[in-house]
Coordinates of C-alpha atoms and ligand atoms in Angstrom, one line a residue:
Chain A
M90 CA -33.1 -22.9 -12.8
I91 CA -34.2 -20.4 -10.0
E92 CA -36.1 -21.4 -7.0
M93 CA -37.0 -19.4 -3.9
I94 CA -38.6 -21.2 -0.9
N95 CA -40.1 -19.2 2.0
V96 CA -37.6 -16.4 1.6
Y97 CA -37.7 -13.7 4.3
K98 CA -35.6 -10.6 4.4
K99 CA -35.5 -8.3 7.4
Y100 CA -33.1 -5.3 7.1
P101 CA -31.2 -4.2 10.2
N102 CA -33.6 -1.2 10.6
G103 CA -36.5 -3.7 11.1
I104 CA -38.1 -3.3 7.6
V105 CA -39.3 -6.6 6.2
A106 CA -38.7 -6.4 2.4
A107 CA -39.4 -10.1 1.7
N108 CA -42.1 -11.8 3.7
G109 CA -42.2 -15.4 2.6
I110 CA -41.5 -15.5 -1.1
N111 CA -42.0 -18.7 -3.1
V112 CA -41.2 -18.7 -6.8
E113 CA -39.9 -20.9 -9.6
I114 CA -38.4 -19.6 -12.8
E115 CA -37.4 -21.8 -15.7
Q116 CA -34.5 -21.5 -18.1
G117 CA -35.3 -19.2 -21.0
E118 CA -38.2 -17.4 -19.4
F119 CA -38.6 -13.6 -19.5
L120 CA -40.1 -12.4 -16.3
Y121 CA -41.3 -8.9 -15.4
V122 CA -41.3 -7.9 -11.7
V123 CA -43.8 -5.1 -11.0
G124 CA -45.2 -3.4 -7.9
P125 CA -45.2 -0.1 -6.2
S126 CA -42.1 1.6 -4.9
G127 CA -40.8 0.1 -1.7
A128 CA -42.6 -3.2 -2.3
G129 CA -39.4 -5.2 -2.3
K130 CA -38.6 -5.7 -6.0
S131 CA -35.0 -4.6 -5.7
T132 CA -34.5 -6.7 -2.6
F133 CA -36.0 -9.7 -4.5
I134 CA -33.5 -9.2 -7.3
K135 CA -30.5 -8.3 -5.1
M136 CA -30.8 -11.6 -3.2
M137 CA -30.3 -13.5 -6.5
Y138 CA -26.7 -12.3 -6.9
R139 CA -26.0 -12.1 -3.2
E140 CA -25.8 -8.3 -2.9
E141 CA -28.3 -9.0 0.0
R142 CA -28.6 -12.2 2.0
P143 CA -32.0 -13.6 3.0
T144 CA -32.7 -13.7 6.7
S145 CA -34.2 -17.2 6.2
G146 CA -35.4 -19.4 3.4
E147 CA -33.6 -21.0 0.5
I148 CA -32.5 -19.5 -2.8
I149 CA -31.3 -22.1 -5.4
I150 CA -29.7 -20.9 -8.6
N151 CA -28.4 -23.4 -11.1
G152 CA -28.2 -25.9 -8.3
T153 CA -26.3 -23.6 -5.9
N154 CA -27.9 -22.9 -2.6
L155 CA -27.1 -19.2 -1.9
A156 CA -28.0 -19.5 1.7
K157 CA -25.0 -21.8 2.2
L158 CA -22.7 -20.0 -0.2
K159 CA -19.4 -18.9 1.3
A160 CA -18.3 -15.3 0.8
S161 CA -15.2 -16.4 -1.1
R162 CA -17.5 -18.2 -3.6
V163 CA -19.7 -15.2 -4.3
P164 CA -17.5 -13.9 -7.2
Y165 CA -18.0 -17.2 -9.0
L166 CA -21.8 -17.0 -8.5
R167 CA -21.8 -13.5 -10.0
R168 CA -20.0 -14.6 -13.1
Q169 CA -22.9 -16.8 -13.9
I170 CA -25.3 -14.0 -13.7
G171 CA -25.3 -10.8 -15.8
V172 CA -26.6 -7.8 -13.8
V173 CA -27.9 -4.6 -15.3
F174 CA -28.4 -1.7 -12.9
Q175 CA -30.7 1.3 -13.0
D176 CA -27.7 3.6 -12.4
F177 CA -25.5 1.6 -14.9
K178 CA -22.5 1.1 -12.5
L179 CA -19.8 1.6 -15.1
L180 CA -16.2 2.2 -14.0
P181 CA -15.6 5.9 -14.7
K182 CA -11.9 5.5 -15.3
L183 CA -12.3 2.8 -18.0
N184 CA -13.6 3.4 -21.5
V185 CA -16.5 1.5 -23.1
Y186 CA -14.4 -1.3 -24.4
E187 CA -12.5 -1.7 -21.1
N188 CA -15.7 -1.7 -19.0
V189 CA -17.1 -4.6 -21.1
A190 CA -13.8 -6.4 -21.2
Y191 CA -13.6 -6.3 -17.4
A192 CA -16.2 -9.0 -17.0
L193 CA -14.0 -11.3 -19.2
E194 CA -10.7 -10.3 -17.5
V195 CA -12.1 -11.4 -14.2
I196 CA -12.6 -14.9 -15.5
E197 CA -9.1 -14.8 -17.0
E198 CA -10.3 -15.2 -20.6
A199 CA -7.6 -15.2 -23.4
P200 CA -7.0 -11.7 -24.9
S201 CA -8.0 -12.8 -28.4
V202 CA -11.3 -14.2 -27.1
I203 CA -11.8 -11.0 -25.1
R204 CA -11.3 -8.8 -28.2
T205 CA -13.8 -10.7 -30.4
R206 CA -16.4 -11.2 -27.7
V207 CA -16.3 -7.5 -26.6
M208 CA -16.6 -6.3 -30.2
E209 CA -19.5 -8.8 -30.8
V210 CA -21.6 -7.5 -27.9
L211 CA -20.8 -3.9 -28.6
E212 CA -22.1 -4.5 -32.1
L213 CA -25.2 -6.1 -30.7
V214 CA -25.9 -3.0 -28.5
G215 CA -24.9 -0.7 -31.4
L216 CA -21.9 0.9 -29.7
K217 CA -19.0 -0.5 -31.7
H218 CA -18.1 3.0 -32.9
K219 CA -17.9 4.4 -29.4
A220 CA -15.6 1.7 -27.9
R221 CA -12.9 4.2 -27.0
M222 CA -15.2 6.7 -25.3
F223 CA -15.5 7.1 -21.5
P224 CA -18.8 6.7 -19.6
T225 CA -19.1 10.5 -19.0
E226 CA -19.0 11.1 -22.7
L227 CA -22.1 9.0 -23.3
S228 CA -25.9 9.6 -23.0
G229 CA -27.9 7.7 -20.4
G230 CA -29.2 5.3 -22.9
E231 CA -25.7 4.6 -24.3
Q232 CA -24.4 4.0 -20.8
Q233 CA -27.2 1.5 -20.2
R234 CA -26.3 -0.3 -23.4
V235 CA -22.7 -0.6 -22.2
S236 CA -24.0 -2.0 -18.9
I237 CA -26.1 -4.5 -20.8
A238 CA -23.1 -5.4 -23.1
R239 CA -21.0 -6.1 -19.9
S240 CA -23.8 -8.2 -18.4
I241 CA -24.0 -10.6 -21.4
V242 CA -20.4 -10.6 -22.6
N243 CA -19.5 -13.8 -20.8
T244 CA -22.7 -15.5 -22.1
P245 CA -24.5 -16.1 -18.7
K246 CA -27.6 -18.1 -18.7
L247 CA -29.3 -15.5 -16.5
V248 CA -29.5 -11.7 -16.9
I249 CA -31.1 -9.7 -14.1
A250 CA -32.1 -6.1 -14.6
D251 CA -33.4 -3.7 -11.9
E252 CA -35.4 -0.9 -13.7
P253 CA -33.0 -0.8 -16.6
T254 CA -35.2 1.9 -18.3
G255 CA -35.9 3.8 -15.1
N256 CA -33.6 6.7 -16.1
L257 CA -34.2 6.7 -19.8
D258 CA -36.6 8.5 -22.1
P259 CA -39.4 6.4 -23.8
E260 CA -37.7 6.0 -27.2
T261 CA -34.4 4.9 -25.7
S262 CA -36.3 2.5 -23.4
W263 CA -37.8 0.7 -26.4
E264 CA -34.3 0.4 -27.9
I265 CA -33.1 -1.2 -24.7
M266 CA -36.1 -3.5 -24.6
N267 CA -35.3 -4.7 -28.1
I268 CA -31.8 -5.7 -27.0
F269 CA -33.2 -7.7 -24.1
E270 CA -35.7 -9.4 -26.4
E271 CA -32.8 -10.4 -28.6
I272 CA -30.8 -11.7 -25.7
N273 CA -33.9 -13.7 -24.5
A274 CA -34.4 -15.1 -28.0
R275 CA -31.0 -16.7 -27.7
G276 CA -32.2 -18.7 -24.7
T277 CA -31.0 -16.4 -21.9
T278 CA -33.3 -16.1 -18.9
I279 CA -34.3 -12.5 -18.1
I280 CA -35.6 -11.1 -14.9
M281 CA -36.5 -7.4 -15.0
A282 CA -38.0 -5.2 -12.4
T283 CA -39.8 -2.3 -14.1
H284 CA -42.3 0.5 -13.6
N285 CA -42.9 0.8 -17.3
R286 CA -46.6 0.0 -17.9
E287 CA -46.4 0.4 -21.7
I288 CA -43.6 -2.0 -22.1
V289 CA -45.1 -4.7 -19.9
N290 CA -48.4 -4.4 -21.7
T291 CA -46.9 -4.4 -25.2
I292 CA -44.2 -6.9 -25.0
K293 CA -46.0 -9.7 -23.3
H294 CA -44.2 -12.0 -20.8
R295 CA -44.8 -13.6 -17.5
V296 CA -45.5 -10.9 -14.8
I297 CA -45.2 -11.2 -11.1
A298 CA -46.4 -8.5 -8.8
I299 CA -44.7 -7.9 -5.4
E300 CA -46.5 -5.9 -2.7
G301 CA -45.3 -5.6 0.9
G302 CA -42.7 -8.3 0.4
L303 CA -45.1 -10.8 -1.0
I304 CA -45.9 -12.1 -4.5
T305 CA -49.5 -11.1 -5.0
R306 CA -49.9 -12.1 -8.6
D307 CA -48.2 -14.4 -11.1
D308 CA -49.5 -14.4 -14.7
A309 CA -47.9 -16.4 -17.5
R310 CA -48.7 -13.6 -20.1
G311 CA -49.8 -10.8 -17.8
D312 CA -50.4 -7.0 -17.8
Y313 CA -48.8 -4.3 -15.7
G314 CA -52.1 -4.2 -13.8
Y315 CA -51.9 -1.1 -11.8
E316 CA -53.9 2.0 -12.5
G317 CA -52.1 5.3 -12.6
Chain B
M247 CA -3.8 -16.9 -11.4
K248 CA -2.7 -17.1 -15.0
A249 CA 0.4 -15.4 -16.1
R250 CA -1.5 -13.2 -18.6
T251 CA -3.7 -12.0 -15.8
L252 CA -0.6 -10.8 -13.9
G253 CA 0.5 -9.0 -17.1
R254 CA -3.0 -7.5 -17.2
H255 CA -2.6 -6.3 -13.6
F256 CA 0.7 -4.6 -14.5
R257 CA -0.8 -2.8 -17.5
E258 CA -3.8 -1.8 -15.5
S259 CA -1.7 -0.4 -12.7
F260 CA 0.3 1.8 -15.1
K261 CA -2.9 3.0 -16.9
S262 CA -4.5 3.9 -13.5
I263 CA -1.5 6.1 -12.6
G264 CA -2.0 8.1 -15.8
R265 CA -5.8 8.3 -15.5
N266 CA -5.9 9.3 -11.8
G267 CA -4.1 12.6 -12.4
W268 CA -4.5 14.6 -9.2
M269 CA -4.8 11.6 -7.0
T270 CA -1.5 10.3 -8.3
F271 CA 0.0 13.7 -7.7
A272 CA -1.3 13.9 -4.1
S273 CA 0.0 10.5 -3.2
V274 CA 3.4 11.0 -4.8
S275 CA 3.7 14.4 -3.0
A276 CA 2.9 12.8 0.4
V277 CA 5.5 10.1 -0.1
T278 CA 8.0 12.6 -1.4
V279 CA 7.7 14.8 1.7
T280 CA 7.9 11.8 4.0
L281 CA 10.9 10.3 2.4
L282 CA 12.7 13.6 2.1
L283 CA 12.4 14.1 5.9
V284 CA 13.4 10.5 6.6
G285 CA 16.3 10.7 4.2
V286 CA 17.8 13.9 5.6
F287 CA 17.3 12.7 9.1
V288 CA 18.9 9.3 8.5
V289 CA 21.9 11.0 7.0
I290 CA 22.2 13.3 10.0
M291 CA 21.7 10.6 12.6
M292 CA 24.1 8.2 11.0
N293 CA 26.8 10.8 10.8
L294 CA 26.2 11.9 14.4
S295 CA 26.6 8.3 15.4
K296 CA 29.8 8.1 13.4
V297 CA 31.2 11.2 15.1
A298 CA 30.3 9.8 18.5
D299 CA 32.2 6.6 17.6
D300 CA 35.2 8.5 16.4
L301 CA 35.3 10.6 19.5
E302 CA 34.9 7.6 21.7
K303 CA 37.7 5.7 19.9
D304 CA 40.1 8.6 20.7
V305 CA 39.6 8.1 24.4
E306 CA 42.9 6.7 25.8
I307 CA 44.3 5.9 29.2
K308 CA 47.8 7.2 29.7
V309 CA 49.7 5.0 32.1
M310 CA 53.0 6.6 33.3
V311 CA 55.5 4.0 34.5
E312 CA 57.3 4.5 37.8
L313 CA 60.8 5.9 37.2
T314 CA 62.4 3.2 39.3
A315 CA 60.9 0.4 37.4
D316 CA 63.4 -1.7 35.4
E317 CA 63.0 -3.5 32.1
A318 CA 61.6 -6.6 33.8
A319 CA 59.1 -4.7 36.0
R320 CA 57.9 -2.8 32.9
A321 CA 57.4 -6.1 31.0
T322 CA 55.4 -7.5 33.9
L323 CA 53.3 -4.3 34.0
E324 CA 52.5 -4.6 30.3
E325 CA 51.4 -8.1 30.8
E326 CA 49.3 -7.3 33.7
I327 CA 47.5 -4.4 31.9
T328 CA 46.9 -6.7 28.9
N329 CA 45.3 -9.3 31.2
I330 CA 42.8 -6.8 32.6
S331 CA 39.4 -7.7 31.1
G332 CA 38.0 -4.8 29.2
V333 CA 41.4 -3.6 27.8
A334 CA 41.3 -3.5 24.0
E335 CA 44.8 -2.5 22.9
I336 CA 47.9 -1.3 24.5
L337 CA 50.8 0.7 23.1
Y338 CA 54.2 1.3 24.6
S339 CA 55.9 4.6 24.2
P340 CA 59.4 4.9 25.8
K341 CA 60.4 8.2 27.3
E342 CA 62.6 9.1 24.2
E343 CA 59.5 9.0 22.0
E344 CA 57.5 11.0 24.5
L345 CA 60.2 13.7 24.4
N346 CA 60.2 13.6 20.6
D347 CA 56.4 14.3 20.7
L348 CA 57.0 17.2 23.0
V349 CA 59.7 18.6 20.7
M350 CA 57.3 18.3 17.8
D351 CA 54.6 20.2 19.6
F352 CA 56.6 22.8 21.5
G353 CA 59.9 23.3 19.5
E354 CA 63.5 22.4 19.3
D355 CA 64.4 24.2 22.6
L356 CA 63.3 21.1 24.4
R357 CA 66.1 19.0 22.8
L358 CA 68.4 20.1 25.6
F359 CA 66.6 17.6 27.8
E360 CA 67.9 14.8 25.7
Q361 CA 71.0 14.3 27.9
E362 CA 68.9 13.9 31.1
N363 CA 65.3 12.9 30.0
P364 CA 63.0 13.7 33.0
L365 CA 60.0 12.0 31.4
H366 CA 58.3 8.7 32.2
N367 CA 57.9 5.7 30.0
V368 CA 54.3 5.5 29.0
F369 CA 51.6 2.8 28.1
Y370 CA 48.6 4.0 26.1
A371 CA 45.6 1.7 26.7
K372 CA 42.1 1.7 25.3
A373 CA 39.0 0.2 26.8
V374 CA 37.0 -2.3 24.6
N375 CA 33.9 -0.3 25.6
P376 CA 34.9 3.3 25.7
Q377 CA 32.2 4.0 28.2
E378 CA 34.1 1.8 30.7
T379 CA 37.3 3.8 30.5
E380 CA 37.0 4.9 34.1
A381 CA 36.7 1.4 35.5
V382 CA 39.6 0.2 33.4
A383 CA 41.8 3.2 34.5
L384 CA 41.1 2.5 38.1
A385 CA 42.0 -1.2 37.7
I386 CA 45.3 -0.2 36.1
D387 CA 46.0 2.2 38.9
E388 CA 45.9 -0.7 41.3
L389 CA 48.9 -2.4 39.7
D390 CA 52.5 -2.0 40.9
N391 CA 54.9 0.3 39.2
T392 CA 52.4 2.8 38.0
F393 CA 53.3 6.4 38.7
E394 CA 50.1 8.0 37.5
V395 CA 47.1 6.9 35.4
K396 CA 45.3 9.7 33.4
Y397 CA 42.3 9.5 31.1
G398 CA 40.8 13.0 30.9
K399 CA 38.5 12.6 33.9
G400 CA 35.4 14.8 33.8
K401 CA 35.8 15.8 30.2
I402 CA 35.1 12.2 29.0
E403 CA 32.1 11.8 31.2
K404 CA 30.6 15.0 29.8
L405 CA 31.4 13.8 26.2
F406 CA 29.7 10.5 26.9
S407 CA 26.6 12.1 28.4
F408 CA 26.4 14.5 25.5
L409 CA 26.6 11.7 23.0
N410 CA 24.1 9.6 24.8
T411 CA 21.6 12.5 25.0
S412 CA 22.0 13.2 21.3
R413 CA 21.3 9.6 20.5
N414 CA 18.2 9.6 22.5
V415 CA 17.0 12.9 21.1
G416 CA 17.6 11.5 17.6
L417 CA 15.5 8.4 18.5
V418 CA 12.6 10.5 19.7
L419 CA 12.8 12.7 16.6
I420 CA 12.8 9.7 14.4
I421 CA 9.7 8.3 16.1
A422 CA 8.0 11.8 15.9
L423 CA 8.9 11.9 12.2
L424 CA 7.4 8.4 11.6
F425 CA 4.2 9.5 13.2
T426 CA 4.0 12.6 11.1
A427 CA 4.7 10.5 8.0
M428 CA 1.9 8.0 8.9
F429 CA -0.5 10.9 9.5
L430 CA 0.4 12.5 6.2
I431 CA 0.0 9.2 4.2
S432 CA -3.1 7.9 5.9
N433 CA -4.7 11.3 5.1
T434 CA -3.9 10.8 1.5
I435 CA -5.2 7.3 1.7
R436 CA -8.5 8.5 3.2
I437 CA -9.0 10.7 0.1
T438 CA -8.2 7.8 -2.2
I439 CA -10.6 5.5 -0.4
V440 CA -13.6 7.8 -1.0
A441 CA -12.7 7.8 -4.7
R442 CA -12.2 4.1 -4.9
R443 CA -15.2 2.9 -2.8
R444 CA -17.6 2.9 -5.7
D445 CA -15.2 1.4 -8.1
I446 CA -14.5 -1.5 -5.8
E447 CA -18.2 -2.1 -5.2
I448 CA -18.8 -2.3 -9.0
M449 CA -15.8 -4.6 -9.6
K450 CA -17.2 -7.0 -6.9
L451 CA -20.7 -6.9 -8.4
V452 CA -19.2 -7.9 -11.8
G453 CA -17.6 -11.0 -10.3
A454 CA -14.0 -9.9 -9.4
T455 CA -12.3 -11.7 -6.6
N456 CA -10.6 -9.8 -3.8
W457 CA -7.2 -10.5 -5.2
F458 CA -8.2 -9.5 -8.7
I459 CA -9.1 -6.1 -7.3
R460 CA -6.3 -5.8 -4.9
I461 CA -3.2 -6.7 -7.0
P462 CA -3.5 -3.7 -9.5
F463 CA -4.0 -1.4 -6.5
V464 CA -1.0 -2.7 -4.7
L465 CA 1.1 -2.5 -7.9
E466 CA -0.1 1.0 -8.4
G467 CA 0.9 1.8 -4.8
I468 CA 4.4 0.5 -5.5
W469 CA 4.8 2.7 -8.6
L470 CA 3.6 5.7 -6.6
G471 CA 6.1 4.9 -3.9
I472 CA 8.9 4.7 -6.4
L473 CA 7.8 7.9 -8.1
G474 CA 7.8 9.5 -4.6
A475 CA 11.4 8.4 -4.0
I476 CA 12.9 10.1 -7.0
I477 CA 13.1 13.6 -5.5
P478 CA 14.3 12.5 -2.1
I479 CA 17.0 10.3 -3.5
T480 CA 18.3 12.9 -5.9
L481 CA 18.2 15.7 -3.3
V482 CA 19.8 13.7 -0.5
T483 CA 22.6 12.4 -2.8
F484 CA 23.3 15.9 -4.2
L485 CA 23.3 17.6 -0.8
Y486 CA 25.5 15.0 0.9
Y487 CA 27.9 15.1 -2.0
K488 CA 28.2 18.9 -1.6
I489 CA 28.5 18.8 2.2
Y490 CA 30.9 15.9 2.2
H491 CA 33.3 17.5 -0.2
M492 CA 33.1 20.9 1.6
L493 CA 33.6 19.5 5.2
S494 CA 35.9 16.5 4.7
P495 CA 39.2 18.4 4.0
K496 CA 38.7 20.6 7.1
L497 CA 37.8 17.6 9.3
E498 CA 40.8 15.7 8.1
Q499 CA 43.1 18.4 9.4
G500 CA 41.3 18.4 12.8
K501 CA 41.7 14.6 13.0
L502 CA 39.1 14.4 15.7
F503 CA 36.4 12.8 13.6
E504 CA 35.3 12.3 10.0
L505 CA 32.0 12.1 8.1
L506 CA 30.8 8.8 6.7
E507 CA 32.4 8.3 3.3
F508 CA 30.1 9.3 0.4
S509 CA 30.3 5.8 -1.1
P510 CA 28.9 3.4 0.0
F511 CA 27.0 5.3 2.6
I512 CA 24.8 7.3 0.3
Y513 CA 23.9 4.2 -1.7
Q514 CA 22.8 2.5 1.4
V515 CA 20.7 5.5 2.4
N516 CA 19.2 5.5 -1.2
A517 CA 18.4 1.8 -0.9
L518 CA 16.7 2.4 2.4
I519 CA 14.6 5.3 0.9
L520 CA 13.6 3.1 -2.0
L521 CA 12.7 0.2 0.3
M522 CA 10.6 2.5 2.5
A523 CA 8.9 3.9 -0.7
V524 CA 7.9 0.4 -1.8
F525 CA 6.8 -0.5 1.7
I526 CA 4.7 2.6 2.0
G527 CA 3.1 2.0 -1.4
I528 CA 2.1 -1.6 -0.5
W529 CA 0.9 -0.7 2.9
G530 CA -1.0 2.3 1.7
S531 CA -2.8 0.5 -1.1
F532 CA -3.7 -2.4 1.2
M533 CA -5.2 0.0 3.7
S534 CA -7.1 1.9 1.0
V535 CA -8.9 -1.2 -0.4
R536 CA -9.2 -3.3 2.7
K537 CA -12.5 -1.8 4.0
F538 CA -14.5 -2.1 0.7
L539 CA -13.7 -5.7 -0.3
K540 CA -16.5 -7.1 1.7
V541 CA -19.4 -6.0 -0.6
Ligands
ADP186 N1 -30.3 -1.5 2.6 C1 -31.5 -1.3 3.1 N2 -31.5 -1.1 4.5 C2 -32.7 -0.9 5.1 N3 -33.9 -0.9 4.4 C3 -33.9 -1.1 3.1 C4 -32.7 -1.3 2.4 N4 -33.0 -1.6 1.1 C5 -34.3 -1.4 1.0 N5 -34.9 -1.2 2.2 C6 -36.3 -1.1 2.5 O1 -36.9 -2.3 2.1 C7 -38.2 -2.0 1.4 C8 -38.1 -2.6 0.0 O2 -37.2 -1.9 -0.7 P1 -36.8 -2.2 -2.2 O3 -36.6 -3.7 -2.3 O4 -35.8 -1.3 -2.7 O5 -38.2 -1.9 -3.0 P2 -38.5 -1.6 -4.5 O6 -37.3 -1.9 -5.3 O7 -39.7 -2.4 -4.8 O8 -38.8 -0.1 -4.5 C9 -38.3 -0.5 1.4 O9 -39.2 -0.1 2.5 C10 -36.9 0.0 1.7 O10 -37.0 1.2 2.4
MG187 MG1 -36.1 -0.7 -6.5

C-alpha cells in the first residue's frame, strides 16, 4: 500500500534528510521507525502525508503518486491517513468532542454519523466522560488520546504517528500503545517513529532504522537495537 | 459543498465569536472607531455639498430691460435670452412687482412712487451650471434692449472658490481617513493572524480544504463587522437627529440653505455604514487567513 522509490529530500538549508530511501509497506503492518535524533525519521513520515515534498523519487500511497499530486488534492490525501503528532496539534478553541468531530466535518459526514462515530472512538480511547473539556484542561496523555481518536475517527487504512509517546510518562505510554495495538488489530496499517526502546523490544513488530537519511536495517520482528 | 456544511460554518462562526473573547473585542473596537469616523465625516461632507448646491442655486442674473423698450421688444428679448445655451430658467418681473418688493422690504413710504414708477422691468435668469453664471451674464449683456445685467460679480466667484476648496479639502480628509482606517484594521488583523496561524496549520493537516477553513472565518468577519457598526449607526443617527431639529428651524428663516432632511438621508448613511462594515469584515478575514492556507 506504501512504496518509496529512491526518495531524496534536501531542505532549503542544504541538509539532506532522505538520501535514497526504498521501502515497501503492506496493508495491516505495524512498523516502528527508529534511529538517532536528526536521522530523518520525521522527514520520512512527513513526506507520506505531504507536509514535506521529496526533492526527487516516487512515493506511492494507495495507488496515488504523491510526487505528482496537485496542491488542491492534498486535503483528500490527508483524509485517507490518520496522523498523530508528538505535540498533539489539537485546536485549542474546540473541546474534545469538537476536535475529533472536525475530521468528520471536513468530509461532510452526516451529523448523526458524526455523533455516533465520535462517541465510539472516544470510548475506545477512554475519554467519553471528558468530551466537553478543552485541551488545556487535559493531561498530556489525555491530549494524545484525543489526537489518536481524531486520527482514526474516519476509519483510515493508514495511521502515522511521530513519537506519539515522546512527551508522555512510561505508564501513559503503555496505555497509548495498547490503543495503537487495538487499532492495528482491526486491520489498520500503523507507522510509528519512536525513541522508546522498551516498547519496541516488548511489543514486537517490524522495525526499520534510519541513519543519515538512509534505511540501515529492516527486521520483520526486530529490536530497538541501539545501546544507551 | 453540502447545505449542512454551510449550516455548520454558520454555527462555527458564531461559536468562534464567543470563544475568542478579547480578539473579538479588539476587532469590533477597530471597526467601531473606523466606521464612527467615516459616518460622522460622510454626514458632514454630504451636508456641506448640499449647502453648496443650495447657495449655487440662489445665484441669479438680474437683467434690467431698457426703459424705452416696448412690449414687442421685451418679448423678443425674453426669447433671445431663453435661446442662449446655458440658461436654465427665466422669470419675468414687471416694474410694478419690483416696486411691490421694495415696499415690502423698505416700507409703505415708497408707495408714493406708484404714480410714476421709475423702476425697470426685470428678467431673472439662472445658468444651468451655476459656475458659468459670468459667461451667461456677458452673453445676455450683448443683446439689444438690456439696460444693465447684474449677477453679484466678485462675491459669487469668492463663493465658488470657497465651495470648491472645501470640496477638495473634504476629499483629501476622506482619503486620509481611509488610510487611518486601513492601518487600524490591518493592525488588528496582524494580531489575529498570529493567533490563527497554528489553528489553520492544524486544520490543513487534518484534511480541511482551503474553503472549509476560509468560510467560517469570513462569516465571523461579517458578524464582527456588523457588531462594529452598531455604535456608529446609533450615535450618528442620534446626533444628526438632535442637530437637524436644532438647526432646521433657524435655517428655514434664513432661507439661504437647508440641511439634508433626516429621512431618508440618515437611512442612506446607515446603509452605507453597514455595507462598509460587511466589506471590512470580509476583506479583513480574507487577509488574515490568506497567508497560511498554503501549508
Ligand atoms: N524544515 C526543515 N528545514 C531544514 N532542515 C530540517 C527541517 N526539518 C528537519 N531538518 C533537518 O533534517 C534532518 C532530519 O530531521 P528530522 O527528519 O526531523 O529527524 P528526526 O525526526 O529523525 O530527528 C535534521 O538534520 C534536521 O535538522
Ligand atoms: Mg523527529
